[in-house]
Amino acid sequence: MAPAAITPESSGTTTPTTQSASALTQAGIKHALPETHAPLDASKITHTYTTTPRAVPAPDSDETKSQKTCTDHMVTARWTIESGWETPELKPYGPLSIMPSASVLHYATECFEGLKLYRGYDGKLRLFRVRKNCERMLRSARRIALPDFEPSELEKMIVALCATDGEKWLPKERAGHFLYIRPTFIGTDAALGVQRPREALLYVIIACFPDMTKSLPSPPALNGSAANGAAEKKASSGLKLLASNEDTIRAWPGGFGYAKLGANYGPSLVAQGEARARGFDQVLWLFGKECYVTEAGASNFFIVWRTKEGKLQLVTAPLEERIILEGVTRASILDLAKTRLSKSVNDLESLEVVEHRFTMEDLLSAQSEGRLIEAFAAGTAFFVAPVGKIHFRGKDVEIPMAEGDSGAYAKLIKSWLVSIMYGKEDHEWGVVVEEKGVPQ
Amino acid sequence: MAPAAITPESSGTTTPTTQSASALTQAGIKHALPETHAPLDASKITHTYTTTPRAVPAPDSDETKSQKTCTDHMVTARWTIESGWETPELKPYGPLSIMPSASVLHYATECFEGLKLYRGYDGKLRLFRVRKNCERMLRSARRIALPDFEPSELEKMIVALCATDGEKWLPKERAGHFLYIRPTFIGTDAALGVQRPREALLYVIIACFPDMTKSLPSPPALNGSAANGAAEKKASSGLKLLASNEDTIRAWPGGFGYAKLGANYGPSLVAQGEARARGFDQVLWLFGKECYVTEAGASNFFIVWRTKEGKLQLVTAPLEERIILEGVTRASILDLAKTRLSKSVNDLESLEVVEHRFTMEDLLSAQSEGRLIEAFAAGTAFFVAPVGKIHFRGKDVEIPMAEGDSGAYAKLIKSWLVSIMYGKEDHEWGVVVEEKGVPQ
C-alpha cells in the first residue's frame, strides 16, 4: 500500500489519511521489527473451516445481549522475534492455549480495536473506515512494545473473517443490524522477565452485540435485561454521567490515554462500577484541578454551545496532550460537521468545529446562562449517545435535548453516519466486503 | 485469621501488620464479593501430581537464565460471580485454556505478586514475609476490579505449592539459592463488555531464576548470556540508570502506580527498551516538572545523603500520593534501618530514616557538594542493587560507592536481609515451609 499522505503519529489530525508502517517509521517512529524478518502477509492466509457450526442467536435474544457469542471462526497470526510473522490462519473459533507465565497475563502487553460490520439496506456488508482502526492498532502496538505490522495486512485479515462469517451471522434479512469486530494483539512470551514480548499473537474475532439502532445505544458493559432496561430509559432521558473525582484519573500527559491499550480499561472499572451502582451510565472523566472535560466512559465527549461572543460551536477535547483516545467516530463527526455544518442544514444553524480544552466550569456557566445547546458521547460501541444529565460535585446538571430524546445536532450527525454505514449514502468511508461464506 | 492490627489501605505504614479481607473492609474499603458466596478456602485444596516430571536445570544454566522454566506443578482457584470461589487445585504445570474474548486479554484485568522461596544454610525452606505479598495482592485485586479473597488463604496456596515442589526444585545442596514465586490473578470472563469480570482465575506458579546472590542482581528482564554479562559488569560498577523524560511517566496521582497491576508494567517497556539500547540497566522514573525521583525500573529507589544541616539520612519516596509501589523489600529496609541504624554499627554512622519527596535537583546538588553517600534500588527481583550512575538530561551523575562495588549501607542492609532469608538469623520475617514433596 502506498500511503496517500504521511501523518506523524502525534499530529492529532482528523483528516482521513492512510498510513503504512514504513510511513510511520519515516515520520520518526521506531520500527520494532528488523526488516529481515517475515512481514505480516495476509495474502497467504490459510482456511480451516469449523465442522461444528453454531446457531446464530436472534438479534434481541439474551444470548446476543450477553455479548458472549462469537461467530464460527477467528483469524490468528503468530509472531516470534526469531522469524517474524507466521502465515495468518482462519480457523474455528475456540479457546487459546496460553502459558501461565505469558507476558499478557502479567504485564498487560495487549491492545485492541473495536469496529462493526454493517448489513446495509442495499443488502451489502460494509466496514466503516476500517483502515483507520488498523493504523491505530499499529500505534497502540508500538506504545505497548508489541511488534510492527502493515495496517493493510490486518485489514485483509478482518475482511477475510467478515467475508467468511458475514453471510451466515449477519444475513441479508437483517438489514440495519451489525456485528462487532474485535482485533486483539497480545504478548504470548512465556517468560517472567519484564521485557518486550518475544512472541505475540494478533487475532480477530467477531461477536454478536445487541442492536443499538432501534433505541439509543446501551454501553457495551451492560448485560441481558439490564442493558435493555437501561436503553429504554435512556431513549427518553439520555445518558446520565457521573463526573470523576480528583482521586481517580483515567489518563495523564506522558502516559498512554491516546492508545487503545488494555491498561486504559481495567483500571477504570472500579470507578465505572461505582457510577453504575449510583444509577449513572458512565463516568465523565475530568482532568486536573481545573476539571478539564476529557472523555465519557470509553467514548469521546462533545458539546454544542454558544460562546459568550455568540458563536455556535461543536467542541471536543483536543488530542495534543495525548490523554484522549483518537476515536474513529470522533474524527468522522468532526469531518462531517466541518464539511456539512459550515452552513445551515434543515433549519439548523451552521456551527464552527473546534478541538480545544474546556472545563466543567465552562460547561456549567454555559448551562446556567442558557448557552449550552446539547452534549453527546461518541464511539464505536456507544455510537452517538445524547447526554441528558451530568452529576458534578454533588449537583445534577441538566443538559438540553432539543428533540426530546436527543439534541438536534447529535440526531442529524448520527443520521449521516447511519446512512454511510448502512449504504443509504454511497461514501468512501463505507468499505463493501465481498461475501464468500463457507465452501459447502 | 484475626488481624493483629487494622491498617487502612492508604496509610502508607511500613510497620509489619497483618490484614484480613474483612479488616480492609472495616477500614472503609468495599468488599467485591457478597458474603453469601463461597470464600476462598485453601484448606480443601486437591492434589493431582504430574506423571511427566521434568528435570531441574542447573542454577547457572542458560535454561535457568531464560526464566522460562517453571516447576512441575501450579495451584489454581477459579471464581465466578454466581457461586464465588471453587476449591483450589494443585495440579501439573501447563497451559491455560483462555477464551479469545477473555477480559484479561482486552482490559488488563490482572495483577500479580513476586516473592522468593529460599533454601537456607540450615537446610530449611523459607518464604520472606509472604503475608505482606498476599495482602498487597488483595489491594491490587480491588484496584483492578477483581474479587476479594482472604490473604491467608492465598498464603496457604503458595505454601502448598512450595511444600510440593520445593524439595525437588530447590534441593538441600543448593543452600543460598532460591526459586521465584509468581501469584497471578486474571479476569477470565469471556464477554467483551467493559465491566467487572464475572469470572476470574487466581493461580500460583514457581519459576527457576538465575542466582543473584553471588554477583550483583541482574534485572529479571535480561536473558541468557546478556544477563550474565550485565551482572558481571554491574558487580564492578553498579546499576546505570537513565532518568525518564517528561514525555514518559510511569504513574500519576489518582492512577494506580501503588498497585501491582499489569497495567503498570507493559506501558513501561518501550522506555525500558530504549534505556537498554542506550546501555543503561533501568529507567529512573521521575515525576512532574519538578522531576521528583520515584522508582528505578520496577524497584523502589533509595539514597543515603547528608542534609545541608549535616544530618545523615536514608531517604526514599513516600507512599501518600500512591504513585509508588508499596514494596515488601522497601518496607523491610525501612524497618531494619529504623531499628538497627539508629545508632552506629560496624563503624558506620547512625542515620535517620525518612520517607519524603526529593527531586533530581536535590540529588544533583547533594552529589556536587559531596553530600551524596550512596544510592540503591530495592525490590524482590533486583534485591538490593547499588546504583553507580544516573544519566539525567544529557549528563552523567556518578554515585559514590564506598565499598567499591556497593555503598556501605546497602551492603550492610543486604547482609541483614540475606541472613533472615537464608536462616542465618532466626527472625519472624522468615517463614519456614514444611516440605512434603510428591507422594511416591
Short mmCIF file of N, CA and C in Angstrom, two decimals, chain A residues 17 43 47 62 68 73 129 133 142 147 156 161 238 245 248 270 317 319 351 355 402 407 411:
data_model
loop_
_atom_site.label_atom_id
_atom_site.label_comp_id
_atom_site.label_asym_id
_atom_site.label_seq_id
_atom_site.Cartn_x
_atom_site.Cartn_y
_atom_site.Cartn_z
N THR A 17 -6.64 9.95 6.25
CA THR A 17 -5.40 9.64 5.56
C THR A 17 -5.17 8.15 5.74
N SER A 43 -2.06 -12.20 2.42
CA SER A 43 -2.42 -12.78 1.11
C SER A 43 -2.28 -14.30 1.13
N HIS A 47 -7.20 -21.39 5.30
CA HIS A 47 -8.59 -21.52 5.76
C HIS A 47 -8.84 -22.93 6.28
N ASP A 62 -31.39 -12.90 24.74
CA ASP A 62 -30.49 -12.73 25.88
C ASP A 62 -29.07 -13.12 25.50
N LYS A 68 -21.49 -12.65 24.65
CA LYS A 68 -20.56 -13.77 24.82
C LYS A 68 -20.45 -14.64 23.58
N HIS A 73 -15.77 -18.57 13.30
CA HIS A 73 -14.33 -18.58 13.01
C HIS A 73 -13.59 -17.42 13.66
N ARG A 129 -14.52 2.77 7.59
CA ARG A 129 -13.17 3.33 7.76
C ARG A 129 -12.22 2.35 8.46
N ASN A 133 -8.84 2.05 11.87
CA ASN A 133 -8.68 1.17 13.03
C ASN A 133 -7.36 0.41 12.97
N ARG A 142 2.78 -0.22 19.14
CA ARG A 142 4.09 0.40 19.40
C ARG A 142 4.18 0.95 20.81
N PRO A 147 5.10 -5.97 18.35
CA PRO A 147 5.82 -5.75 17.08
C PRO A 147 4.97 -5.06 16.01
N LYS A 156 -6.80 -6.89 5.77
CA LYS A 156 -7.14 -8.09 4.97
C LYS A 156 -7.60 -9.23 5.88
N LEU A 161 -12.23 -12.59 7.54
CA LEU A 161 -13.15 -13.15 8.53
C LEU A 161 -14.58 -12.70 8.25
N GLY A 238 -31.68 10.29 27.85
CA GLY A 238 -30.26 10.46 27.54
C GLY A 238 -29.37 9.85 28.59
N ASN A 245 -14.00 12.07 40.34
CA ASN A 245 -13.38 12.85 41.41
C ASN A 245 -11.89 13.02 41.13
N THR A 248 -9.42 9.98 41.11
CA THR A 248 -9.44 8.94 40.07
C THR A 248 -9.24 9.58 38.72
N VAL A 270 -13.38 0.12 38.42
CA VAL A 270 -13.89 0.38 39.78
C VAL A 270 -14.74 1.65 39.78
N ALA A 317 -12.56 17.71 23.28
CA ALA A 317 -11.19 17.85 23.80
C ALA A 317 -10.16 17.56 22.71
N LEU A 319 -6.37 16.51 20.91
CA LEU A 319 -5.53 15.31 21.02
C LEU A 319 -4.09 15.61 21.44
N LEU A 351 -22.47 25.79 12.31
CA LEU A 351 -21.62 25.94 13.51
C LEU A 351 -20.15 25.80 13.15
N GLU A 355 -11.55 21.87 18.33
CA GLU A 355 -10.95 20.92 19.27
C GLU A 355 -10.15 21.75 20.25
N ALA A 402 -32.98 19.14 22.49
CA ALA A 402 -33.98 19.86 21.69
C ALA A 402 -35.02 18.94 21.06
N GLY A 407 -30.22 15.81 21.29
CA GLY A 407 -30.02 17.13 20.73
C GLY A 407 -30.22 17.06 19.22
N LYS A 411 -28.56 14.20 16.57
CA LYS A 411 -29.51 13.41 15.77
C LYS A 411 -29.15 13.48 14.29
#
